[in-house]
CSV table of N, CA and C in Angstrom, one decimal:
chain,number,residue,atom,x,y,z
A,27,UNK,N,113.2,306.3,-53.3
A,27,UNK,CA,112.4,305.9,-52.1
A,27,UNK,C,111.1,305.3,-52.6
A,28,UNK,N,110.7,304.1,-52.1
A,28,UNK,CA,109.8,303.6,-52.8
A,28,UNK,C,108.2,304.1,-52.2
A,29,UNK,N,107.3,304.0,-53.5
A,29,UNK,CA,106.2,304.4,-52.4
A,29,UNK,C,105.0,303.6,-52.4
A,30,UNK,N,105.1,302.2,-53.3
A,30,UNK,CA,104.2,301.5,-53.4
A,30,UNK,C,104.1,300.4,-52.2
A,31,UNK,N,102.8,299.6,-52.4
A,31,UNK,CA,103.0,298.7,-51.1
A,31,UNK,C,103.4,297.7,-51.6
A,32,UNK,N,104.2,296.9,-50.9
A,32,UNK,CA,104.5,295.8,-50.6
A,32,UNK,C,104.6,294.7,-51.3
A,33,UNK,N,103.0,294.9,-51.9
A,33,UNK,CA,102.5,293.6,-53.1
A,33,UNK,C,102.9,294.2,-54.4
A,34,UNK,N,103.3,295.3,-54.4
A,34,UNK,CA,103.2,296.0,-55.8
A,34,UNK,C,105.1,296.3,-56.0
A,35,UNK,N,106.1,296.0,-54.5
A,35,UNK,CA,107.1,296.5,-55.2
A,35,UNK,C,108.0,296.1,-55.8
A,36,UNK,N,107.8,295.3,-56.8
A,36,UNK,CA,108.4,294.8,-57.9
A,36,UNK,C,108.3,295.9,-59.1
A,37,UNK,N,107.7,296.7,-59.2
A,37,UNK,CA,107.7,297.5,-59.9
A,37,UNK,C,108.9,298.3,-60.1
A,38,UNK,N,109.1,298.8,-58.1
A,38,UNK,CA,110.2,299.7,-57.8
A,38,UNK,C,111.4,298.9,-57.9
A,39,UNK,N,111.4,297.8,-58.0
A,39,UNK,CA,112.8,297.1,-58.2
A,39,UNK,C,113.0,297.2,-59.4
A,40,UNK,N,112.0,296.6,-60.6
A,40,UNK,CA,112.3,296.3,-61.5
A,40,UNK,C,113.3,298.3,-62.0
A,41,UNK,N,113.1,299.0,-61.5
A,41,UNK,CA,112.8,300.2,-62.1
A,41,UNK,C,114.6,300.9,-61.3
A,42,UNK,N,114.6,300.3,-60.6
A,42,UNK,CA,115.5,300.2,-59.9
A,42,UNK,C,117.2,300.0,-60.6
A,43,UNK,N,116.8,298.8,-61.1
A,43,UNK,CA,117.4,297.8,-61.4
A,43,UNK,C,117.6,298.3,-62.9
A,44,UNK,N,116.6,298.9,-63.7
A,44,UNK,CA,117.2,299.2,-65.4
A,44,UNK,C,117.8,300.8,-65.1
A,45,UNK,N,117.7,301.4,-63.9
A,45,UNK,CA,118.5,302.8,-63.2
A,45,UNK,C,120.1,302.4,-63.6
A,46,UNK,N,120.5,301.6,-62.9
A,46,UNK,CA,121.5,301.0,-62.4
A,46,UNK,C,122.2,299.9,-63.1
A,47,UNK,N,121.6,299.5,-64.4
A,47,UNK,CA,122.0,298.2,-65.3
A,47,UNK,C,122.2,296.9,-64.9
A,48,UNK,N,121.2,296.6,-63.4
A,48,UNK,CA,121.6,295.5,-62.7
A,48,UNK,C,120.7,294.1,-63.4
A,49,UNK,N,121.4,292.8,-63.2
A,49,UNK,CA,121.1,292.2,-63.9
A,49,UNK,C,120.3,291.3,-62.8
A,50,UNK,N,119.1,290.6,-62.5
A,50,UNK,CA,118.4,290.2,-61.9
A,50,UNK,C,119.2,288.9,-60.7
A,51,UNK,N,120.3,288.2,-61.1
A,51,UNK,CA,121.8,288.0,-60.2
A,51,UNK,C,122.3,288.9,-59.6
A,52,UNK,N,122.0,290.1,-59.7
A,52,UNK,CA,122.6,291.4,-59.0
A,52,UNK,C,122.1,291.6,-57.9
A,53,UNK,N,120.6,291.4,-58.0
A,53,UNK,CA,119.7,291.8,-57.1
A,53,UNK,C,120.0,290.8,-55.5
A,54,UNK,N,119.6,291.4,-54.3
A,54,UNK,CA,119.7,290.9,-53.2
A,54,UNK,C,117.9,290.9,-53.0
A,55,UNK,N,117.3,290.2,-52.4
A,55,UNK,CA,116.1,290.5,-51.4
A,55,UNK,C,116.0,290.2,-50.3
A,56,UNK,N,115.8,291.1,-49.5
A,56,UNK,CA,115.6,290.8,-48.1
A,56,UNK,C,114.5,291.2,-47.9
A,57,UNK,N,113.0,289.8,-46.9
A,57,UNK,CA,112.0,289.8,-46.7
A,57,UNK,C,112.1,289.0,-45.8
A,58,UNK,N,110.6,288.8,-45.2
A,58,UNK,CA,110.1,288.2,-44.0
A,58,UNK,C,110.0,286.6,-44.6
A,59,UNK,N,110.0,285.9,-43.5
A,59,UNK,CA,109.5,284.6,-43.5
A,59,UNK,C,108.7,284.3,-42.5
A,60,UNK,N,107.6,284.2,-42.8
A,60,UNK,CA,106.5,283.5,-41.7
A,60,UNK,C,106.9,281.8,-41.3
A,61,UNK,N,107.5,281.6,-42.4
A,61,UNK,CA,107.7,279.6,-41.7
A,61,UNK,C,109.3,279.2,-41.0
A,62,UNK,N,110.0,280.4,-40.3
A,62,UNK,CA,111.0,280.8,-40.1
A,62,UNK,C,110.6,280.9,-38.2
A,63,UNK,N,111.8,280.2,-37.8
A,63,UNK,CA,111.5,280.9,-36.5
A,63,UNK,C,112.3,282.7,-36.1
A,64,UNK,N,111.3,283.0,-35.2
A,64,UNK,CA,111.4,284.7,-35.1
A,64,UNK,C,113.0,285.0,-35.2
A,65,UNK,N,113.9,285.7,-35.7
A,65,UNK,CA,115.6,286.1,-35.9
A,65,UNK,C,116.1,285.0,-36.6
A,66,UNK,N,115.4,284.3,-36.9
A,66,UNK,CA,116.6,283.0,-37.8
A,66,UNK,C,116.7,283.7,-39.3
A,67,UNK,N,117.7,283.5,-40.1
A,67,UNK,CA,117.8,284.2,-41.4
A,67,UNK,C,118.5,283.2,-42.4
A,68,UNK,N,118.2,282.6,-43.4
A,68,UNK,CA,118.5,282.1,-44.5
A,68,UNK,C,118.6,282.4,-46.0
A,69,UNK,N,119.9,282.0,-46.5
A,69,UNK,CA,119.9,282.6,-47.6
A,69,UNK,C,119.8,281.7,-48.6
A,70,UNK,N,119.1,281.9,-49.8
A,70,UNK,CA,118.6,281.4,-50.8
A,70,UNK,C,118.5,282.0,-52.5
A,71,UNK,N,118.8,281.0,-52.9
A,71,UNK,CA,119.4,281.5,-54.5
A,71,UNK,C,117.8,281.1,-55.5
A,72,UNK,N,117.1,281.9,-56.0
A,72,UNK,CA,116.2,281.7,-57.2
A,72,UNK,C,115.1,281.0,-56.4
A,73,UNK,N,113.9,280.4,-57.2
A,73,UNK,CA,113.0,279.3,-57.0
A,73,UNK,C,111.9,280.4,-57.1
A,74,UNK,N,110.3,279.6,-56.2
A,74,UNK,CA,109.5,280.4,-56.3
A,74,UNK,C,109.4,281.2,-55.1
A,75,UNK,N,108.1,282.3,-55.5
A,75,UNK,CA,107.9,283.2,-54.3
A,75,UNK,C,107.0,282.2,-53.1
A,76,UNK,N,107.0,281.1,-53.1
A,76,UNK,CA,106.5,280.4,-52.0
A,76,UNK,C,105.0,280.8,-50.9
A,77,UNK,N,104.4,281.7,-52.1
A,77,UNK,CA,103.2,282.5,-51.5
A,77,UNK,C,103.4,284.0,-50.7
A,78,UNK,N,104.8,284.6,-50.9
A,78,UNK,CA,105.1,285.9,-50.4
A,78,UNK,C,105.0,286.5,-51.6
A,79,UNK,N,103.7,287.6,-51.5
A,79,UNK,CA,103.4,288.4,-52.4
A,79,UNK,C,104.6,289.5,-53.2
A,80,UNK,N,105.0,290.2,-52.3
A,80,UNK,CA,105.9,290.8,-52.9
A,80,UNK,C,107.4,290.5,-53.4
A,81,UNK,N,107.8,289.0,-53.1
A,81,UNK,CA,108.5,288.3,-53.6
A,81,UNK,C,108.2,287.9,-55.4
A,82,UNK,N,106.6,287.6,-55.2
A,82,UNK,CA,106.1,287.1,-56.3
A,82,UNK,C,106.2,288.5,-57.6
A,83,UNK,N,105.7,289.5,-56.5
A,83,UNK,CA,105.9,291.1,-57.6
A,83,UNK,C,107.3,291.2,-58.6
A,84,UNK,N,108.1,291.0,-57.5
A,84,UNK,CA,109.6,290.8,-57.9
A,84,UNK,C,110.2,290.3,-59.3
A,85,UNK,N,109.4,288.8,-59.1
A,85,UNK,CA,109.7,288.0,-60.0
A,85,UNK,C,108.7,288.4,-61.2
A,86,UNK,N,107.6,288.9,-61.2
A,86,UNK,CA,106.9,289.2,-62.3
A,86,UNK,C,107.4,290.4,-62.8
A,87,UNK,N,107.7,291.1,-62.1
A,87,UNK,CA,108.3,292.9,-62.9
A,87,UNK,C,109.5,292.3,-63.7
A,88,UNK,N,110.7,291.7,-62.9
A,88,UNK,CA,112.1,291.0,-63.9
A,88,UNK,C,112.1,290.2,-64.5
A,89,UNK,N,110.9,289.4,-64.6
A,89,UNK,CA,110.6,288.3,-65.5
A,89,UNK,C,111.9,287.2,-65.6
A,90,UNK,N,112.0,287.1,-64.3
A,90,UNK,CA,113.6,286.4,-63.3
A,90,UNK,C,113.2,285.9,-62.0
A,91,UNK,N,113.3,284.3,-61.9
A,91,UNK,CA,113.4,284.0,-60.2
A,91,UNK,C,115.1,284.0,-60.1
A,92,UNK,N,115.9,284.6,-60.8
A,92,UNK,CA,117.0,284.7,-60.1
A,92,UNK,C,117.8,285.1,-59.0
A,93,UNK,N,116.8,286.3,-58.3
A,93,UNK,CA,117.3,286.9,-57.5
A,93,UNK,C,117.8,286.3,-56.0
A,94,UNK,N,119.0,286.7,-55.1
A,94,UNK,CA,119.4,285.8,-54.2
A,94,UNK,C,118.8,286.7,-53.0
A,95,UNK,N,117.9,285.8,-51.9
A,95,UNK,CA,117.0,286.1,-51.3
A,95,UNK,C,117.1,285.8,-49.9
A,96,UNK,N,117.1,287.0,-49.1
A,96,UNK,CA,117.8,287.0,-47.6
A,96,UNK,C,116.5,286.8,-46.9
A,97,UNK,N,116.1,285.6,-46.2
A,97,UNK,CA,114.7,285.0,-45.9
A,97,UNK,C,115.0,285.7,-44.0
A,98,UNK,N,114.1,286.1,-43.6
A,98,UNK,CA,114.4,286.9,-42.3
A,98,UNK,C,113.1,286.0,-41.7
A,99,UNK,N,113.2,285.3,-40.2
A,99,UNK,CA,112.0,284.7,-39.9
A,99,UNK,C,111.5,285.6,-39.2
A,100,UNK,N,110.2,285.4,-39.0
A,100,UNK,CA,108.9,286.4,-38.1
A,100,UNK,C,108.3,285.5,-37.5
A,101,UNK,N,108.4,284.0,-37.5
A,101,UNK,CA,107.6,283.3,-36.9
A,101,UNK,C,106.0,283.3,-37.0
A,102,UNK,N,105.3,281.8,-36.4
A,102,UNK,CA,104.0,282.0,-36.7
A,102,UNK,C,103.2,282.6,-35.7
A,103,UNK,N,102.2,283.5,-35.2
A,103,UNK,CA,102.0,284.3,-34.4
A,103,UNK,C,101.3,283.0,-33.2
């Protein structure tokens, strides 16, 4: 259960992930999208964290943008 925030949990993944022998292709992320309209959801393979911090955490703890990434919109307020 994770207990860091948000910007920091790449930690809990990376930690996650050497539990479990998963290889950074293994990994799923599901996060918010602000440039998304509100319930739209798109799926996406690797690239950058596009300015989502904890996306960015992700990629720095695995030292991988491989991971395939379930983009959930929230819209812009």
């Amino acid at each position: 259960k994770p207990r860091r925030l948000m910007n920091l949990n790449g930690l809990s993944v990376a930690s996650a992930a050497e539990i479990y022998s998963l290889r950074p292709a293994d990994i799923y992320l599901v996060h918010d999208e602000l440039d998304k309209a509100l319930g739209k959801v798109a799926i996406k393979l690797g690239g950058s964290a596009r300015g989502h911090n904890g996306v960015r955490s992700c990629i720095s703890a695995l030292h991988s943008n491989e991971m395939t990434r379930l983009r959930v919109g929230i819209g812009r307020p």
